């Protein structure tokens, strides 16, 4: 039985709906798997397993070396911008002083020409004025200014003489920011994090894969669980144990150190540059057709 004419037609100047579907036209959606999501025990900067983990007050985890190097580079960049800003202010001040000096020199020159000029100043209305509408010593002054302007005039139509717009350096902020949450971050607000490693016999056989447990309920910690860290001592618990015990007893279940409500920090779960966490686990790409080529070109989908 022959196929339908709409699916077998290839002499049109445009693509049919069925041809677009075969080429994958439109928004393509795909739920991201485990390999596309950052594990909870991975650094947010190097995306590797945490070494000497540290956390900010918003719950972003970093390696100690990574976050210290990041903050140090930010401070160096801030210092470089401050130096550039101060140099620009100094240059603007010098240009302003030079402009004032030139203006005073011109005023003195005009005063000297008006009082000691060779050409007298006439007050007769019937006197034939020059093309600029001035006469006497003023005529000499205007002519000298025009000559100076002609000497210093920039030929804007030539690439070598094109005037350049000065780029102003804005005063930078002196505070470092968190590379993950984009909020202000200080070194003293970071606190070390201590995960409880699973030391059971089954996990000892496979030493390459480290797994961590909640020290209270002994449940294996995964990306699907909400984790809470204590900024006072650094121990990590699951959300259920934190709400059931520490929020009520105000004490850590491991080291018995006193804690308050503000010491409970919710750790952020996995997510990379294109994959979010929690409910935002779907990647989208919009595939459109090339003009006259028949090939599908892929461009990122617009964020909503």
PDB file of C-alpha atoms in Angstrom:
ATOM      1  CA  UNK A   1       0.000   0.000   0.000  1.00  0.00           C
ATOM      2  CA  UNK A   2       1.534   3.359  -0.979  1.00  0.00           C
ATOM      3  CA  UNK A   3       2.343   5.886   1.666  1.00  0.00           C
ATOM      4  CA  UNK A   4       0.402   9.084   2.192  1.00  0.00           C
ATOM      5  CA  UNK A   5       1.254  11.899  -0.172  1.00  0.00           C
ATOM      6  CA  UNK A   6       1.995  14.375   2.643  1.00  0.00           C
ATOM      7  CA  UNK A   7       4.726  12.081   4.027  1.00  0.00           C
ATOM      8  CA  UNK A   8       6.223  11.288   0.624  1.00  0.00           C
ATOM      9  CA  UNK A   9       6.335  14.808  -0.841  1.00  0.00           C
ATOM     10  CA  UNK A  10       9.811  16.309  -1.270  1.00  0.00           C
ATOM     11  CA  UNK A  11       9.406  19.000  -3.917  1.00  0.00           C
ATOM     12  CA  UNK A  12       7.995  21.768  -1.735  1.00  0.00           C
ATOM     13  CA  UNK A  13       9.866  24.993  -0.918  1.00  0.00           C
ATOM     14  CA  UNK A  14       9.245  24.471   2.786  1.00  0.00           C
ATOM     15  CA  UNK A  15       9.339  21.615   5.278  1.00  0.00           C
ATOM     16  CA  UNK A  16       6.126  19.839   6.136  1.00  0.00           C
ATOM     17  CA  UNK A  17       5.113  19.060   9.683  1.00  0.00           C
ATOM     18  CA  UNK A  18       6.147  15.417   9.347  1.00  0.00           C
ATOM     19  CA  UNK A  19       9.569  16.359   7.927  1.00  0.00           C
ATOM     20  CA  UNK A  20      10.152  18.752  10.824  1.00  0.00           C
ATOM     21  CA  UNK A  21       9.303  16.023  13.310  1.00  0.00           C
ATOM     22  CA  UNK A  22      11.770  13.621  11.672  1.00  0.00           C
ATOM     23  CA  UNK A  23      14.521  16.260  11.885  1.00  0.00           C
ATOM     24  CA  UNK A  24      13.785  16.846  15.568  1.00  0.00           C
ATOM     25  CA  UNK A  25      12.411  20.384  15.215  1.00  0.00           C
ATOM     26  CA  UNK A  26      11.208  22.030  18.439  1.00  0.00           C
ATOM     27  CA  UNK A  27      12.101  21.922  22.114  1.00  0.00           C
ATOM     28  CA  UNK A  28      13.697  18.662  23.198  1.00  0.00           C
ATOM     29  CA  UNK A  29      13.340  17.744  26.872  1.00  0.00           C
ATOM     30  CA  UNK A  30      15.276  15.159  28.812  1.00  0.00           C
ATOM     31  CA  UNK A  31      15.352  14.343  32.494  1.00  0.00           C
ATOM     32  CA  UNK A  32      18.930  14.317  33.698  1.00  0.00           C
ATOM     33  CA  UNK A  33      20.369  11.192  35.193  1.00  0.00           C
ATOM     34  CA  UNK A  34      22.752  10.606  38.060  1.00  0.00           C
ATOM     35  CA  UNK A  35      25.858  11.209  35.959  1.00  0.00           C
ATOM     36  CA  UNK A  36      24.718  14.767  35.106  1.00  0.00           C
ATOM     37  CA  UNK A  37      24.157  15.891  38.707  1.00  0.00           C
ATOM     38  CA  UNK A  38      26.875  16.892  41.155  1.00  0.00           C
ATOM     39  CA  UNK A  39      27.044  14.561  44.178  1.00  0.00           C
ATOM     40  CA  UNK A  40      26.406  16.086  47.587  1.00  0.00           C
ATOM     41  CA  UNK A  41      29.983  15.261  48.680  1.00  0.00           C
ATOM     42  CA  UNK A  42      31.645  17.001  45.699  1.00  0.00           C
ATOM     43  CA  UNK A  43      33.265  20.421  45.703  1.00  0.00           C
ATOM     44  CA  UNK A  44      31.311  23.171  43.952  1.00  0.00           C
ATOM     45  CA  UNK A  45      34.516  24.516  42.343  1.00  0.00           C
ATOM     46  CA  UNK A  46      36.584  21.504  41.256  1.00  0.00           C
ATOM     47  CA  UNK A  47      33.599  19.059  41.130  1.00  0.00           C
ATOM     48  CA  UNK A  48      35.756  16.383  42.769  1.00  0.00           C
ATOM     49  CA  UNK A  49      35.372  14.577  46.065  1.00  0.00           C
ATOM     50  CA  UNK A  50      35.714  16.927  49.006  1.00  0.00           C
ATOM     51  CA  UNK A  51      39.108  17.277  50.677  1.00  0.00           C
ATOM     52  CA  UNK A  52      38.949  19.110  54.006  1.00  0.00           C
ATOM     53  CA  UNK A  53      35.379  20.232  53.270  1.00  0.00           C
ATOM     54  CA  UNK A  54      34.214  23.687  54.283  1.00  0.00           C
ATOM     55  CA  UNK A  55      30.800  25.281  53.969  1.00  0.00           C
ATOM     56  CA  UNK A  56      29.430  28.799  53.857  1.00  0.00           C
ATOM     57  CA  UNK A  57      26.388  29.943  55.810  1.00  0.00           C
ATOM     58  CA  UNK A  58      24.171  29.182  52.775  1.00  0.00           C
ATOM     59  CA  UNK A  59      25.210  25.517  52.656  1.00  0.00           C
ATOM     60  CA  UNK A  60      27.558  25.461  49.636  1.00  0.00           C
ATOM     61  CA  UNK A  61      30.385  22.949  50.050  1.00  0.00           C
ATOM     62  CA  UNK A  62      33.968  23.550  48.889  1.00  0.00           C
ATOM     63  CA  UNK A  63      37.388  22.017  49.334  1.00  0.00           C
ATOM     64  CA  UNK A  64      39.453  24.082  51.727  1.00  0.00           C
ATOM     65  CA  UNK A  65      42.213  24.638  49.179  1.00  0.00           C
ATOM     66  CA  UNK A  66      39.732  25.559  46.412  1.00  0.00           C
ATOM     67  CA  UNK A  67      37.778  28.156  48.393  1.00  0.00           C
ATOM     68  CA  UNK A  68      40.932  29.738  49.875  1.00  0.00           C
ATOM     69  CA  UNK A  69      42.472  30.040  46.408  1.00  0.00           C
ATOM     70  CA  UNK A  70      39.217  31.517  45.082  1.00  0.00           C
ATOM     71  CA  UNK A  71      39.002  34.137  47.843  1.00  0.00           C
ATOM     72  CA  UNK A  72      42.691  34.997  47.419  1.00  0.00           C
ATOM     73  CA  UNK A  73      42.264  35.543  43.669  1.00  0.00           C
ATOM     74  CA  UNK A  74      39.207  37.729  44.330  1.00  0.00           C
ATOM     75  CA  UNK A  75      41.188  39.876  46.772  1.00  0.00           C
ATOM     76  CA  UNK A  76      44.006  40.266  44.237  1.00  0.00           C
ATOM     77  CA  UNK A  77      41.498  41.299  41.569  1.00  0.00           C
ATOM     78  CA  UNK A  78      39.880  43.805  43.946  1.00  0.00           C
ATOM     79  CA  UNK A  79      43.302  45.263  44.757  1.00  0.00           C
ATOM     80  CA  UNK A  80      44.098  45.573  41.044  1.00  0.00           C
ATOM     81  CA  UNK A  81      40.811  47.390  40.402  1.00  0.00           C
ATOM     82  CA  UNK A  82      41.381  49.732  43.342  1.00  0.00           C
ATOM     83  CA  UNK A  83      44.817  50.654  41.977  1.00  0.00           C
ATOM     84  CA  UNK A  84      43.335  51.294  38.520  1.00  0.00           C
ATOM     85  CA  UNK A  85      40.533  53.390  40.014  1.00  0.00           C
ATOM     86  CA  UNK A  86      42.923  55.498  42.102  1.00  0.00           C
ATOM     87  CA  UNK A  87      45.195  56.021  39.062  1.00  0.00           C
ATOM     88  CA  UNK A  88      42.204  57.172  37.033  1.00  0.00           C
ATOM     89  CA  UNK A  89      41.122  59.614  39.763  1.00  0.00           C
ATOM     90  CA  UNK A  90      44.671  60.995  39.927  1.00  0.00           C
ATOM     91  CA  UNK A  91      44.755  61.430  36.150  1.00  0.00           C
ATOM     92  CA  UNK A  92      41.373  63.188  36.123  1.00  0.00           C
ATOM     93  CA  UNK A  93      42.564  65.532  38.870  1.00  0.00           C
ATOM     94  CA  UNK A  94      45.726  66.378  36.920  1.00  0.00           C
ATOM     95  CA  UNK A  95      43.708  67.005  33.737  1.00  0.00           C
ATOM     96  CA  UNK A  96      41.343  69.288  35.638  1.00  0.00           C
ATOM     97  CA  UNK A  97      44.261  71.286  37.085  1.00  0.00           C
ATOM     98  CA  UNK A  98      45.870  71.533  33.635  1.00  0.00           C
ATOM     99  CA  UNK A  99      42.584  72.735  32.155  1.00  0.00           C
ATOM    100  CA  UNK A 100      42.292  75.432  34.829  1.00  0.00           C
ATOM    101  CA  UNK A 101      45.869  76.570  34.196  1.00  0.00           C
ATOM    102  CA  UNK A 102      45.221  76.810  30.434  1.00  0.00           C
ATOM    103  CA  UNK A 103      42.037  78.766  31.049  1.00  0.00           C
ATOM    104  CA  UNK A 104      43.867  81.229  33.317  1.00  0.00           C
ATOM    105  CA  UNK A 105      46.661  81.593  30.740  1.00  0.00           C
ATOM    106  CA  UNK A 106      44.111  82.344  28.008  1.00  0.00           C
ATOM    107  CA  UNK A 107      42.380  84.924  30.209  1.00  0.00           C
ATOM    108  CA  UNK A 108      45.720  86.635  30.929  1.00  0.00           C
ATOM    109  CA  UNK A 109      46.579  86.566  27.215  1.00  0.00           C
ATOM    110  CA  UNK A 110      43.227  88.083  26.312  1.00  0.00           C
ATOM    111  CA  UNK A 111      43.606  90.766  28.986  1.00  0.00           C
ATOM    112  CA  UNK A 112      47.109  91.585  27.747  1.00  0.00           C
ATOM    113  CA  UNK A 113      45.958  91.803  24.113  1.00  0.00           C
ATOM    114  CA  UNK A 114      42.994  93.973  25.026  1.00  0.00           C
ATOM    115  CA  UNK A 115      45.104  96.474  27.001  1.00  0.00           C
ATOM    116  CA  UNK A 116      48.347  96.444  25.012  1.00  0.00           C
ATOM    117  CA  UNK A 117      47.196  95.371  21.541  1.00  0.00           C
ATOM    118  CA  UNK A 118      48.440  97.202  18.472  1.00  0.00           C
ATOM    119  CA  UNK A 119      44.988  97.448  16.906  1.00  0.00           C
ATOM    120  CA  UNK A 120      42.719  99.963  18.681  1.00  0.00           C
ATOM    121  CA  UNK A 121      39.157  99.080  19.640  1.00  0.00           C
ATOM    122  CA  UNK A 122      36.533 101.162  17.822  1.00  0.00           C
ATOM    123  CA  UNK A 123      33.122 102.084  19.133  1.00  0.00           C
ATOM    124  CA  UNK A 124      31.779 103.493  15.863  1.00  0.00           C
ATOM    125  CA  UNK A 125      28.663 101.588  14.794  1.00  0.00           C
ATOM    126  CA  UNK A 126      29.265 102.407  11.138  1.00  0.00           C
ATOM    127  CA  UNK A 127      32.720 100.797  11.246  1.00  0.00           C
ATOM    128  CA  UNK A 128      32.998  97.925   8.802  1.00  0.00           C
ATOM    129  CA  UNK A 129      33.294  94.750  10.992  1.00  0.00           C
ATOM    130  CA  UNK A 130      35.091  91.580   9.964  1.00  0.00           C
ATOM    131  CA  UNK A 131      33.426  88.265   9.124  1.00  0.00           C
ATOM    132  CA  UNK A 132      33.368  87.116  12.766  1.00  0.00           C
ATOM    133  CA  UNK A 133      31.537  90.216  13.921  1.00  0.00           C
ATOM    134  CA  UNK A 134      34.449  91.463  16.071  1.00  0.00           C
ATOM    135  CA  UNK A 135      36.851  94.340  15.635  1.00  0.00           C
ATOM    136  CA  UNK A 136      39.928  95.723  17.313  1.00  0.00           C
ATOM    137  CA  UNK A 137      41.896  93.553  19.736  1.00  0.00           C
ATOM    138  CA  UNK A 138      39.111  90.953  19.854  1.00  0.00           C
ATOM    139  CA  UNK A 139      39.747  90.210  16.185  1.00  0.00           C
ATOM    140  CA  UNK A 140      43.349  89.268  17.004  1.00  0.00           C
ATOM    141  CA  UNK A 141      42.210  86.993  19.834  1.00  0.00           C
ATOM    142  CA  UNK A 142      39.658  85.107  17.733  1.00  0.00           C
ATOM    143  CA  UNK A 143      42.165  84.590  14.912  1.00  0.00           C
ATOM    144  CA  UNK A 144      44.775  83.120  17.294  1.00  0.00           C
ATOM    145  CA  UNK A 145      42.233  80.709  18.757  1.00  0.00           C
ATOM    146  CA  UNK A 146      41.190  79.574  15.275  1.00  0.00           C
ATOM    147  CA  UNK A 147      44.797  78.894  14.333  1.00  0.00           C
ATOM    148  CA  UNK A 148      45.308  76.872  17.506  1.00  0.00           C
ATOM    149  CA  UNK A 149      42.137  74.890  16.813  1.00  0.00           C
ATOM    150  CA  UNK A 150      43.280  74.146  13.256  1.00  0.00           C
ATOM    151  CA  UNK A 151      46.631  72.866  14.553  1.00  0.00           C
ATOM    152  CA  UNK A 152      45.116  70.603  17.199  1.00  0.00           C
ATOM    153  CA  UNK A 153      42.059  69.462  15.211  1.00  0.00           C
ATOM    154  CA  UNK A 154      41.801  65.678  14.883  1.00  0.00           C
ATOM    155  CA  UNK A 155      40.954  64.274  11.476  1.00  0.00           C
ATOM    156  CA  UNK A 156      38.172  61.948  12.543  1.00  0.00           C
ATOM    157  CA  UNK A 157      37.946  60.370   9.085  1.00  0.00           C
ATOM    158  CA  UNK A 158      41.444  58.893   9.404  1.00  0.00           C
ATOM    159  CA  UNK A 159      41.792  55.679  11.492  1.00  0.00           C
ATOM    160  CA  UNK A 160      45.076  56.886  12.979  1.00  0.00           C
ATOM    161  CA  UNK A 161      43.565  60.200  14.091  1.00  0.00           C
ATOM    162  CA  UNK A 162      40.210  58.927  15.305  1.00  0.00           C
ATOM    163  CA  UNK A 163      39.428  60.227  18.802  1.00  0.00           C
ATOM    164  CA  UNK A 164      39.062  57.558  21.448  1.00  0.00           C
ATOM    165  CA  UNK A 165      36.468  57.484  24.178  1.00  0.00           C
ATOM    166  CA  UNK A 166      38.019  57.140  27.606  1.00  0.00           C
ATOM    167  CA  UNK A 167      36.912  54.088  29.564  1.00  0.00           C
ATOM    168  CA  UNK A 168      36.066  54.928  33.156  1.00  0.00           C
ATOM    169  CA  UNK A 169      36.885  52.404  35.844  1.00  0.00           C
ATOM    170  CA  UNK A 170      34.120  52.211  38.423  1.00  0.00           C
ATOM    171  CA  UNK A 171      34.961  51.916  42.094  1.00  0.00           C
ATOM    172  CA  UNK A 172      34.975  48.145  42.829  1.00  0.00           C
ATOM    173  CA  UNK A 173      33.323  46.490  45.768  1.00  0.00           C
ATOM    174  CA  UNK A 174      35.793  45.530  48.477  1.00  0.00           C
ATOM    175  CA  UNK A 175      33.874  42.437  49.637  1.00  0.00           C
ATOM    176  CA  UNK A 176      34.483  38.919  48.321  1.00  0.00           C
ATOM    177  CA  UNK A 177      31.522  36.866  47.096  1.00  0.00           C
ATOM    178  CA  UNK A 178      30.612  33.193  47.210  1.00  0.00           C
ATOM    179  CA  UNK A 179      31.353  31.599  43.806  1.00  0.00           C
ATOM    180  CA  UNK A 180      28.209  29.482  44.038  1.00  0.00           C
ATOM    181  CA  UNK A 181      25.583  31.614  45.771  1.00  0.00           C
ATOM    182  CA  UNK A 182      26.835  35.087  44.680  1.00  0.00           C
ATOM    183  CA  UNK A 183      26.382  36.540  48.180  1.00  0.00           C
ATOM    184  CA  UNK A 184      29.046  38.264  50.264  1.00  0.00           C
ATOM    185  CA  UNK A 185      31.438  35.758  51.772  1.00  0.00           C
ATOM    186  CA  UNK A 186      34.144  36.245  54.381  1.00  0.00           C
ATOM    187  CA  UNK A 187      36.789  33.759  55.413  1.00  0.00           C
ATOM    188  CA  UNK A 188      35.691  33.832  59.054  1.00  0.00           C
ATOM    189  CA  UNK A 189      32.129  32.778  58.122  1.00  0.00           C
ATOM    190  CA  UNK A 190      33.328  29.464  56.660  1.00  0.00           C
ATOM    191  CA  UNK A 191      33.198  26.442  58.933  1.00  0.00           C
ATOM    192  CA  UNK A 192      34.633  22.901  58.517  1.00  0.00           C
ATOM    193  CA  UNK A 193      32.237  20.044  57.757  1.00  0.00           C
ATOM    194  CA  UNK A 194      32.628  16.529  59.153  1.00  0.00           C
ATOM    195  CA  UNK A 195      30.892  13.645  57.405  1.00  0.00           C
ATOM    196  CA  UNK A 196      30.460  10.353  59.275  1.00  0.00           C
ATOM    197  CA  UNK A 197      31.956   7.601  57.103  1.00  0.00           C
ATOM    198  CA  UNK A 198      30.329   4.188  56.920  1.00  0.00           C
ATOM    199  CA  UNK A 199      32.763   1.686  58.526  1.00  0.00           C
ATOM    200  CA  UNK A 200      30.629  -1.457  58.247  1.00  0.00           C
ATOM    201  CA  UNK A 201      32.117  -4.730  56.978  1.00  0.00           C
ATOM    202  CA  UNK A 202      30.290  -4.527  53.660  1.00  0.00           C
ATOM    203  CA  UNK A 203      31.737  -1.093  52.891  1.00  0.00           C
ATOM    204  CA  UNK A 204      35.275  -1.985  53.965  1.00  0.00           C
ATOM    205  CA  UNK A 205      35.623  -4.430  51.040  1.00  0.00           C
ATOM    206  CA  UNK A 206      35.177  -1.599  48.520  1.00  0.00           C
ATOM    207  CA  UNK A 207      37.512   1.143  49.721  1.00  0.00           C
ATOM    208  CA  UNK A 208      37.284   3.184  46.511  1.00  0.00           C
ATOM    209  CA  UNK A 209      33.651   4.199  46.982  1.00  0.00           C
ATOM    210  CA  UNK A 210      33.225   6.194  50.148  1.00  0.00           C
ATOM    211  CA  UNK A 211      29.772   6.346  51.616  1.00  0.00           C
ATOM    212  CA  UNK A 212      28.598   8.516  54.456  1.00  0.00           C
ATOM    213  CA  UNK A 213      25.849   7.906  56.985  1.00  0.00           C
ATOM    214  CA  UNK A 214      23.817   9.940  59.396  1.00  0.00           C
ATOM    215  CA  UNK A 215      25.384   9.446  62.854  1.00  0.00           C
ATOM    216  CA  UNK A 216      21.943   9.348  64.455  1.00  0.00           C
ATOM    217  CA  UNK A 217      19.802   7.000  62.333  1.00  0.00           C
ATOM    218  CA  UNK A 218      22.706   5.313  60.428  1.00  0.00           C
ATOM    219  CA  UNK A 219      21.002   5.962  57.092  1.00  0.00           C
ATOM    220  CA  UNK A 220      23.251   6.232  54.040  1.00  0.00           C
ATOM    221  CA  UNK A 221      23.370   9.818  52.806  1.00  0.00           C
ATOM    222  CA  UNK A 222      22.411  10.364  49.154  1.00  0.00           C
ATOM    223  CA  UNK A 223      21.446  13.222  46.838  1.00  0.00           C
ATOM    224  CA  UNK A 224      17.777  12.492  47.433  1.00  0.00           C
ATOM    225  CA  UNK A 225      18.027  13.421  51.125  1.00  0.00           C
ATOM    226  CA  UNK A 226      18.053  16.869  52.692  1.00  0.00           C
ATOM    227  CA  UNK A 227      21.168  17.310  54.850  1.00  0.00           C
ATOM    228  CA  UNK A 228      21.834  19.668  57.730  1.00  0.00           C
ATOM    229  CA  UNK A 229      25.251  20.678  59.079  1.00  0.00           C
ATOM    230  CA  UNK A 230      25.988  22.295  62.436  1.00  0.00           C
ATOM    231  CA  UNK A 231      28.167  25.389  62.058  1.00  0.00           C
ATOM    232  CA  UNK A 232      29.220  25.048  65.710  1.00  0.00           C
ATOM    233  CA  UNK A 233      30.920  21.649  65.333  1.00  0.00           C
ATOM    234  CA  UNK A 234      30.555  20.691  61.639  1.00  0.00           C
ATOM    235  CA  UNK A 235      28.743  17.348  61.997  1.00  0.00           C
ATOM    236  CA  UNK A 236      26.240  16.449  59.272  1.00  0.00           C
ATOM    237  CA  UNK A 237      22.828  14.882  59.910  1.00  0.00           C
ATOM    238  CA  UNK A 238      19.782  14.114  57.855  1.00  0.00           C
ATOM    239  CA  UNK A 239      16.910  16.579  57.960  1.00  0.00           C
ATOM    240  CA  UNK A 240      14.609  14.250  59.908  1.00  0.00           C
ATOM    241  CA  UNK A 241      17.040  13.734  62.777  1.00  0.00           C
ATOM    242  CA  UNK A 242      17.862  17.422  62.858  1.00  0.00           C
ATOM    243  CA  UNK A 243      14.215  18.424  63.197  1.00  0.00           C
ATOM    244  CA  UNK A 244      13.438  15.647  65.686  1.00  0.00           C
ATOM    245  CA  UNK A 245      16.384  15.937  68.078  1.00  0.00           C
ATOM    246  CA  UNK A 246      18.734  18.913  67.633  1.00  0.00           C
ATOM    247  CA  UNK A 247      16.026  21.493  67.045  1.00  0.00           C
ATOM    248  CA  UNK A 248      14.473  20.399  70.364  1.00  0.00           C
ATOM    249  CA  UNK A 249      17.434  19.381  72.548  1.00  0.00           C
ATOM    250  CA  UNK A 250      19.764  22.170  71.288  1.00  0.00           C
ATOM    251  CA  UNK A 251      22.781  19.852  71.465  1.00  0.00           C
ATOM    252  CA  UNK A 252      24.843  17.874  68.927  1.00  0.00           C
ATOM    253  CA  UNK A 253      24.207  14.120  69.037  1.00  0.00           C
ATOM    254  CA  UNK A 254      27.869  13.272  68.353  1.00  0.00           C
ATOM    255  CA  UNK A 255      29.991  15.622  70.456  1.00  0.00           C
ATOM    256  CA  UNK A 256      27.270  16.946  72.845  1.00  0.00           C
ATOM    257  CA  UNK A 257      28.219  20.509  71.964  1.00  0.00           C
ATOM    258  CA  UNK A 258      25.514  23.087  72.520  1.00  0.00           C
ATOM    259  CA  UNK A 259      23.933  24.532  69.372  1.00  0.00           C
ATOM    260  CA  UNK A 260      21.249  27.041  68.546  1.00  0.00           C
ATOM    261  CA  UNK A 261      18.715  27.402  65.769  1.00  0.00           C
ATOM    262  CA  UNK A 262      21.040  29.671  63.769  1.00  0.00           C
ATOM    263  CA  UNK A 263      23.731  26.949  63.779  1.00  0.00           C
ATOM    264  CA  UNK A 264      21.579  24.618  61.639  1.00  0.00           C
ATOM    265  CA  UNK A 265      22.676  25.087  58.016  1.00  0.00           C
ATOM    266  CA  UNK A 266      20.844  23.307  55.198  1.00  0.00           C
ATOM    267  CA  UNK A 267      23.404  21.918  52.741  1.00  0.00           C
ATOM    268  CA  UNK A 268      22.758  22.513  49.042  1.00  0.00           C
ATOM    269  CA  UNK A 269      22.285  19.428  46.927  1.00  0.00           C
ATOM    270  CA  UNK A 270      23.848  18.597  43.556  1.00  0.00           C
ATOM    271  CA  UNK A 271      23.664  20.739  40.469  1.00  0.00           C
ATOM    272  CA  UNK A 272      26.062  21.754  37.699  1.00  0.00           C
ATOM    273  CA  UNK A 273      26.117  24.684  35.308  1.00  0.00           C
ATOM    274  CA  UNK A 274      23.134  23.364  33.349  1.00  0.00           C
ATOM    275  CA  UNK A 275      21.481  21.039  35.871  1.00  0.00           C
ATOM    276  CA  UNK A 276      19.734  22.450  38.904  1.00  0.00           C
ATOM    277  CA  UNK A 277      18.782  20.670  42.100  1.00  0.00           C
ATOM    278  CA  UNK A 278      15.575  19.736  43.879  1.00  0.00           C
ATOM    279  CA  UNK A 279      12.769  19.836  41.259  1.00  0.00           C
ATOM    280  CA  UNK A 280      14.788  21.469  38.461  1.00  0.00           C
ATOM    281  CA  UNK A 281      16.288  18.303  36.949  1.00  0.00           C
ATOM    282  CA  UNK A 282      15.237  18.725  33.316  1.00  0.00           C
ATOM    283  CA  UNK A 283      17.467  19.937  30.484  1.00  0.00           C
ATOM    284  CA  UNK A 284      15.951  21.638  27.426  1.00  0.00           C
ATOM    285  CA  UNK A 285      17.349  22.337  23.945  1.00  0.00           C
ATOM    286  CA  UNK A 286      15.563  24.025  21.059  1.00  0.00           C
ATOM    287  CA  UNK A 287      16.338  22.501  17.670  1.00  0.00           C
ATOM    288  CA  UNK A 288      15.648  24.624  14.599  1.00  0.00           C
ATOM    289  CA  UNK A 289      16.239  24.015  10.905  1.00  0.00           C
ATOM    290  CA  UNK A 290      19.047  25.528   8.902  1.00  0.00           C
ATOM    291  CA  UNK A 291      18.038  27.770   6.013  1.00  0.00           C
ATOM    292  CA  UNK A 292      17.983  25.600   2.869  1.00  0.00           C
ATOM    293  CA  UNK A 293      20.293  22.957   4.308  1.00  0.00           C
ATOM    294  CA  UNK A 294      17.771  20.553   5.771  1.00  0.00           C
ATOM    295  CA  UNK A 295      20.039  19.994   8.777  1.00  0.00           C
ATOM    296  CA  UNK A 296      18.931  20.521  12.331  1.00  0.00           C
ATOM    297  CA  UNK A 297      20.907  23.138  14.260  1.00  0.00           C
ATOM    298  CA  UNK A 298      20.792  23.165  18.033  1.00  0.00           C
ATOM    299  CA  UNK A 299      20.720  26.305  20.146  1.00  0.00           C
ATOM    300  CA  UNK A 300      20.079  26.613  23.918  1.00  0.00           C
ATOM    301  CA  UNK A 301      16.466  27.029  24.916  1.00  0.00           C
ATOM    302  CA  UNK A 302      15.324  30.325  26.357  1.00  0.00           C
ATOM    303  CA  UNK A 303      15.155  30.382  30.142  1.00  0.00           C
ATOM    304  CA  UNK A 304      11.696  30.805  31.577  1.00  0.00           C
TER     305      UNK A 304
END
